[in-house]
Short mmCIF file of C-alpha atoms in Angstrom, two decimals:
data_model
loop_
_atom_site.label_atom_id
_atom_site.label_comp_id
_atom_site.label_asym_id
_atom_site.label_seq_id
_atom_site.Cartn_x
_atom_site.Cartn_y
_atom_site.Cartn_z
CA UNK A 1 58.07 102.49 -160.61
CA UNK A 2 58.70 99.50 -162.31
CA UNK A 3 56.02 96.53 -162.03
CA UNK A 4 58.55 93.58 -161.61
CA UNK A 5 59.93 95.41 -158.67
CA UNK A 6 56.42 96.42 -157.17
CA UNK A 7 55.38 92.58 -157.06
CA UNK A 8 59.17 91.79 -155.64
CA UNK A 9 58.38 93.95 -153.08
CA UNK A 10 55.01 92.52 -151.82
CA UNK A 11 55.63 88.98 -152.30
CA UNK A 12 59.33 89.69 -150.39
CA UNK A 13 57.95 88.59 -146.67
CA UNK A 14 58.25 90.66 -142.93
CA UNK A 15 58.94 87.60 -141.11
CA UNK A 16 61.01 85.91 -140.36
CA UNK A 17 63.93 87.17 -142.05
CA UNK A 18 63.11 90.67 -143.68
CA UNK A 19 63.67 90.83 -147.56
CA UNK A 20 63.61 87.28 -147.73
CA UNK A 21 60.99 85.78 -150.60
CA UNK A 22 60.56 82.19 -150.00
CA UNK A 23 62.73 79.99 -152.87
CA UNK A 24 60.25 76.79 -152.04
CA UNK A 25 57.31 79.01 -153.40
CA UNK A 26 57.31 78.22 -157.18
CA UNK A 27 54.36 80.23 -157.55
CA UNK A 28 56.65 83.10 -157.11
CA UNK A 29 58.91 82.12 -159.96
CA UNK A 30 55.48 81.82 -162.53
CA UNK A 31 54.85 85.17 -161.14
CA UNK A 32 58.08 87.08 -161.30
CA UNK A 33 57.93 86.04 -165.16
CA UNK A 34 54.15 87.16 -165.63
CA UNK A 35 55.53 90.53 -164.39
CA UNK A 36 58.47 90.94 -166.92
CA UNK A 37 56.11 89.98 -170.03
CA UNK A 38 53.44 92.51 -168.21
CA UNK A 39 56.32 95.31 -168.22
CA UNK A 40 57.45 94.81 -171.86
CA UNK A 41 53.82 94.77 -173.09
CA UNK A 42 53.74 98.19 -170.89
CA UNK A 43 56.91 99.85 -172.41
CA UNK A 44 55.16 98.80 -175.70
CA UNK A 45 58.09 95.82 -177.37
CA UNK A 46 55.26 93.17 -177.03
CA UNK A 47 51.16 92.12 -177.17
CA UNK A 48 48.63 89.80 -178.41
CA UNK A 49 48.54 88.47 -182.34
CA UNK A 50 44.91 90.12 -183.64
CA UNK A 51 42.34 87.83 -182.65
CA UNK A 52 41.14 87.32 -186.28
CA UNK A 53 37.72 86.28 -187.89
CA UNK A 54 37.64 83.49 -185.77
CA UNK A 55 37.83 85.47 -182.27
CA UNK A 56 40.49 83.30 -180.84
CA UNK A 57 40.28 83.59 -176.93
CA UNK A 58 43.27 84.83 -175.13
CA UNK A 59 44.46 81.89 -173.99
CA UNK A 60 44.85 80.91 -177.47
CA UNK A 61 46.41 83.82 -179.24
CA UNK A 62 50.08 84.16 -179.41
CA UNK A 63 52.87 87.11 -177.86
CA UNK A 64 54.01 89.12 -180.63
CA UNK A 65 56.63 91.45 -181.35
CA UNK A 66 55.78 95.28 -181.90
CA UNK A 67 57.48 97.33 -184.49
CA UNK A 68 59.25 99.10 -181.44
CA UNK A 69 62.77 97.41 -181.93
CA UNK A 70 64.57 99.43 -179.05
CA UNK A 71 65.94 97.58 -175.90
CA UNK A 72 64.49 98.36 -172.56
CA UNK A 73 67.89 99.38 -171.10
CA UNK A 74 66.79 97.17 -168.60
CA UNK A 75 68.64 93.32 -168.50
CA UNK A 76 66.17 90.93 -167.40
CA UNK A 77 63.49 92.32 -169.98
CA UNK A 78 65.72 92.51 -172.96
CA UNK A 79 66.90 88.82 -171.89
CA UNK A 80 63.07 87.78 -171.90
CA UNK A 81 62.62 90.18 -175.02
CA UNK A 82 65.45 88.72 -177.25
CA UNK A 83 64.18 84.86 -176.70
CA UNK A 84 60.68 86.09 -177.64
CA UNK A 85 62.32 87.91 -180.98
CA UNK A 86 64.07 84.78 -181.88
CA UNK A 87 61.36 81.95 -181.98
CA UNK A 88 60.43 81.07 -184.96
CA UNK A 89 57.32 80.65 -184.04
CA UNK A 90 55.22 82.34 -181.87
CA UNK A 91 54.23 81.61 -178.41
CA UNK A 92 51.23 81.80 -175.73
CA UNK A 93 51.65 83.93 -172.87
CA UNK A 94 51.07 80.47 -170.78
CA UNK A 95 54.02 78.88 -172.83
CA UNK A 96 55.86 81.60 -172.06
CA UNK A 97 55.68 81.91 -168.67
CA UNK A 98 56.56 77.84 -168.32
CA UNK A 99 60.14 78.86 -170.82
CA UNK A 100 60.99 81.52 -168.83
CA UNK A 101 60.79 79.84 -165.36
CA UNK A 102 62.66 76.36 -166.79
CA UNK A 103 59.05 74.60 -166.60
CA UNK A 104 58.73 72.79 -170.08
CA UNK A 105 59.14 69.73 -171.04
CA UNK A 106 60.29 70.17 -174.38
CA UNK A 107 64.36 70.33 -173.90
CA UNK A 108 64.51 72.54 -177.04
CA UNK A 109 62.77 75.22 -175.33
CA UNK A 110 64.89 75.03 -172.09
CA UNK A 111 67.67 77.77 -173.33
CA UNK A 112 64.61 80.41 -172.96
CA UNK A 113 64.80 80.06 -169.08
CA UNK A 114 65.64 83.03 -167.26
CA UNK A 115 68.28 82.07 -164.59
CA UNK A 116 68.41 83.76 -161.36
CA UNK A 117 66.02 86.50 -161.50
CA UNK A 118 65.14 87.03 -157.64
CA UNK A 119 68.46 88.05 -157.36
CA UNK A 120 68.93 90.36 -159.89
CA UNK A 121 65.91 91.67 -159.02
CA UNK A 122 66.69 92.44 -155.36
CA UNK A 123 70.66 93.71 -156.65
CA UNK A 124 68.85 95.93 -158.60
CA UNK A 125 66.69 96.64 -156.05
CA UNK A 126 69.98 97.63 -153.88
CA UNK A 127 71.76 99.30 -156.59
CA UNK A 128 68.67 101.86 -156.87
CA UNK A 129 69.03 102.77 -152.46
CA UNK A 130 65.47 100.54 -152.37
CA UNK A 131 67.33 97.40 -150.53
CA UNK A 132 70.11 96.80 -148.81
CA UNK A 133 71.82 93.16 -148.22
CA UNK A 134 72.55 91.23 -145.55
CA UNK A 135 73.29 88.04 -143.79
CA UNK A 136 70.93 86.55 -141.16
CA UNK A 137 70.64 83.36 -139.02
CA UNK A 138 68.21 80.98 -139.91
CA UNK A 139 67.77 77.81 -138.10
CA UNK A 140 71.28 76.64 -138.75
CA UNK A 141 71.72 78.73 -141.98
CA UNK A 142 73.45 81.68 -142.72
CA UNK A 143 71.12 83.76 -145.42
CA UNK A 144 71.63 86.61 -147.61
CA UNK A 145 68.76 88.18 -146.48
CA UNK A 146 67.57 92.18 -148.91
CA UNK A 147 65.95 93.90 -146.28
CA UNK A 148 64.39 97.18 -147.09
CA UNK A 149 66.26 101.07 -146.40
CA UNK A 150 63.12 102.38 -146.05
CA UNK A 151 59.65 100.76 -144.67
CA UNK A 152 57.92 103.37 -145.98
CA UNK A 153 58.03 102.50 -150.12
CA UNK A 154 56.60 98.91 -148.94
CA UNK A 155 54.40 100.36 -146.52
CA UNK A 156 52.83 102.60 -149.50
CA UNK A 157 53.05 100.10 -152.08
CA UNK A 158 51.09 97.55 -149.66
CA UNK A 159 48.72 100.71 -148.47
CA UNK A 160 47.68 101.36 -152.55
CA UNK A 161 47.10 97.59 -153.13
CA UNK A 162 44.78 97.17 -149.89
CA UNK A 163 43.03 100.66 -151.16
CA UNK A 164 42.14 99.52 -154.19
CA UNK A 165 39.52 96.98 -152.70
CA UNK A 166 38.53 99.02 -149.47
CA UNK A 167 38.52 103.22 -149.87
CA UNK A 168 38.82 103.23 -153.47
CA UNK A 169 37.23 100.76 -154.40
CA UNK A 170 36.25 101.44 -158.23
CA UNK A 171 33.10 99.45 -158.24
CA UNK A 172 34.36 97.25 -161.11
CA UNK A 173 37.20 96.09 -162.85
CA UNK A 174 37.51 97.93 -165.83
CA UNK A 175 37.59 101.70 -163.34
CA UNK A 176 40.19 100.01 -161.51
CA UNK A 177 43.92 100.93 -162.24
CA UNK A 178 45.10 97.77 -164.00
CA UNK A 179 48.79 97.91 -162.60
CA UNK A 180 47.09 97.10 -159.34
CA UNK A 181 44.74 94.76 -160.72
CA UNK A 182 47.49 93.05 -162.22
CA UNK A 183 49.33 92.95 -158.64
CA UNK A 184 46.31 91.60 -156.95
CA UNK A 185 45.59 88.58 -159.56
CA UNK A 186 49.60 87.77 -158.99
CA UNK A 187 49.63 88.28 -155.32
CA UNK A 188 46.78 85.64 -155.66
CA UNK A 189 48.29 83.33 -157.88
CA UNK A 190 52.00 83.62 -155.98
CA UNK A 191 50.08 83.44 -152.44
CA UNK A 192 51.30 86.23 -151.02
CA UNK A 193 48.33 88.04 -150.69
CA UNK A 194 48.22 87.90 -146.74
CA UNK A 195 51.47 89.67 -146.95
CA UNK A 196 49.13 92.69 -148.05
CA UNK A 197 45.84 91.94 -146.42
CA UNK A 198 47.53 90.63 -142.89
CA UNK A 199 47.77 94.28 -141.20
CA UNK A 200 43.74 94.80 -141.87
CA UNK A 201 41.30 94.71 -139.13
CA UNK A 202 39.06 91.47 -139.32
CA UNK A 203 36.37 93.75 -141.06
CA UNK A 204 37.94 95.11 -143.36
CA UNK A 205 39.65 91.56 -144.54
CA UNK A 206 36.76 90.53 -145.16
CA UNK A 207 35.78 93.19 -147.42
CA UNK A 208 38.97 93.19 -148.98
CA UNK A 209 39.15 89.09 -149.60
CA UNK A 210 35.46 89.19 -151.01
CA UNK A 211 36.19 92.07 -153.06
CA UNK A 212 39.06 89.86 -154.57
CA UNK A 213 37.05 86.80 -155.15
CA UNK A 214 34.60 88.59 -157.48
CA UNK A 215 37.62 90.37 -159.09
CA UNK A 216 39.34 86.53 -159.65
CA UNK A 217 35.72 85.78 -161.40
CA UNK A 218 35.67 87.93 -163.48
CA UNK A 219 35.32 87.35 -167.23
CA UNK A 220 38.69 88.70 -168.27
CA UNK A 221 37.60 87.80 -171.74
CA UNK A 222 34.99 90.15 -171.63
CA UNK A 223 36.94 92.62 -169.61
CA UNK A 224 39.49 92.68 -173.04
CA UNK A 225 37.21 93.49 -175.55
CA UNK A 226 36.62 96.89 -173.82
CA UNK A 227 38.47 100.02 -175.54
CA UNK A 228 41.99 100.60 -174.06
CA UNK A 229 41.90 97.30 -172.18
CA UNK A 230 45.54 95.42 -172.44
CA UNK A 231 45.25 92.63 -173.64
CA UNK A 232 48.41 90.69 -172.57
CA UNK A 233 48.13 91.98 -169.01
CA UNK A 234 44.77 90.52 -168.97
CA UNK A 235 45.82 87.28 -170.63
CA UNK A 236 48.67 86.91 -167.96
CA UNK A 237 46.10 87.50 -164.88
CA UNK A 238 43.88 84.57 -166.63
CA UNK A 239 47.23 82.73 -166.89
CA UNK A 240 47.72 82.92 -163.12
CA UNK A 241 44.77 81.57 -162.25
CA UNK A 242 45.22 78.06 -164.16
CA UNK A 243 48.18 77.75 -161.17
#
């Protein structure tokens, strides 16, 4: 399934008002953004510039285009896609993440923001049979609330994220899968990782949060100069922690 959606689905909260993700939580929007330039560096239209003679760190390097010129098929990443295709010059994965959610200061760079995309996400979300929509009272507001058809893909999703630093834990980052890795440093970042953690027994929490702490210490730098590492979904999970 589709990362954007995974991370829509854990950082959309159980209570009080199910489907709901919190619109005062900017972290969210930084992370929502992180997760579209993660999926287009997975479906192969984007990545790092080389990091040349003078091993520029990731931080540093800039989101390039591949030679793959096909559209996604899917809206918001061809949105995010096209504004990367038509700067003239290229962009950090930080920079990126501050056009895409409105955050610059530079008014030129303002057009790049994508508008709306909790939204879209969850109607897509309900045009795939994953969400449905409804209204529910809160306080003295009526709220279009997504709530979910079916627990279970949440439950699962939230089960294979709390796995991956309890029964299967890998030991180390580089044996663990790095869609969930990605999810975790995100979570983190968007602070919405009690959302996943909150149904553990005090034990295990503790386990899990410790587990997550030496994964957020990691040197990611390091951790992209093994074989087969991706390097823009690292150099988004570095971005998230500068939040």
């Amino acid at each position: 399934s589709e990362f954007k959606n995974e991370f829509y689905l854990i950082v959309a909260s159980d209570f009080p008002l199910q489907g709901y993700t919190s619109f005062w939580n900017d972290c969210i929007s930084s992370g929502l953004r992180g997760c579209i330039l993660i999926e287009l560096a997975l479906r192969g239209r984007i990545e790092l510039e080389k990091a040349g003679m003078r091993r520029k760190t990731l931080l540093n390097r800039k989101v390039v285009v591949t030679r793959n010129e096909q559209a996604t098929g899917d809206v918001l990443l061809d949105e995010a896609l096209k504004h990367i295709r038509e700067t003239t010059q290229p962009e950090t994965v930080h920079s990126w993440i501050e056009y895409l959610s409105g955050e610059s200061w530079n008014p030129l760079k303002l057009r790049y923001q994508l508008r709306n995309v909790r939204e879209r996400l969850a109607k897509n979300l309900v045009e795939k049979g994953v969400l449905t929509t409804e209204k529910q009272n809160f306080l003295v507001f009526d709220m279009t609330t997504h709530p979910l058809t079916d627990n279970l893909i949440k439950t699962k999703l939230v089960k294979k994220v709390q796995d991956a630093v309890l029964s299967r834990w890998a030991g180390e980052a580089s044996r663990m899968d790095r869609r969930i890795l990605a999810l975790l440093f995100l979570a983190h970042a968007s602070d919405v990782l009690e959302n996943a953690f909150s149904p553990l027994s005090d034990d295990d929490y503790e386990v899990a949060m410790k587990r997550v702490r030496d994964l957020l210490d990691l040197d990611l730098e390091a951790e992209a100069a093994r074989p087969n590492a991706n390097e823009l979904m690292l150099d988004v999970d570095i971005v998230s922690l500068l939040n």
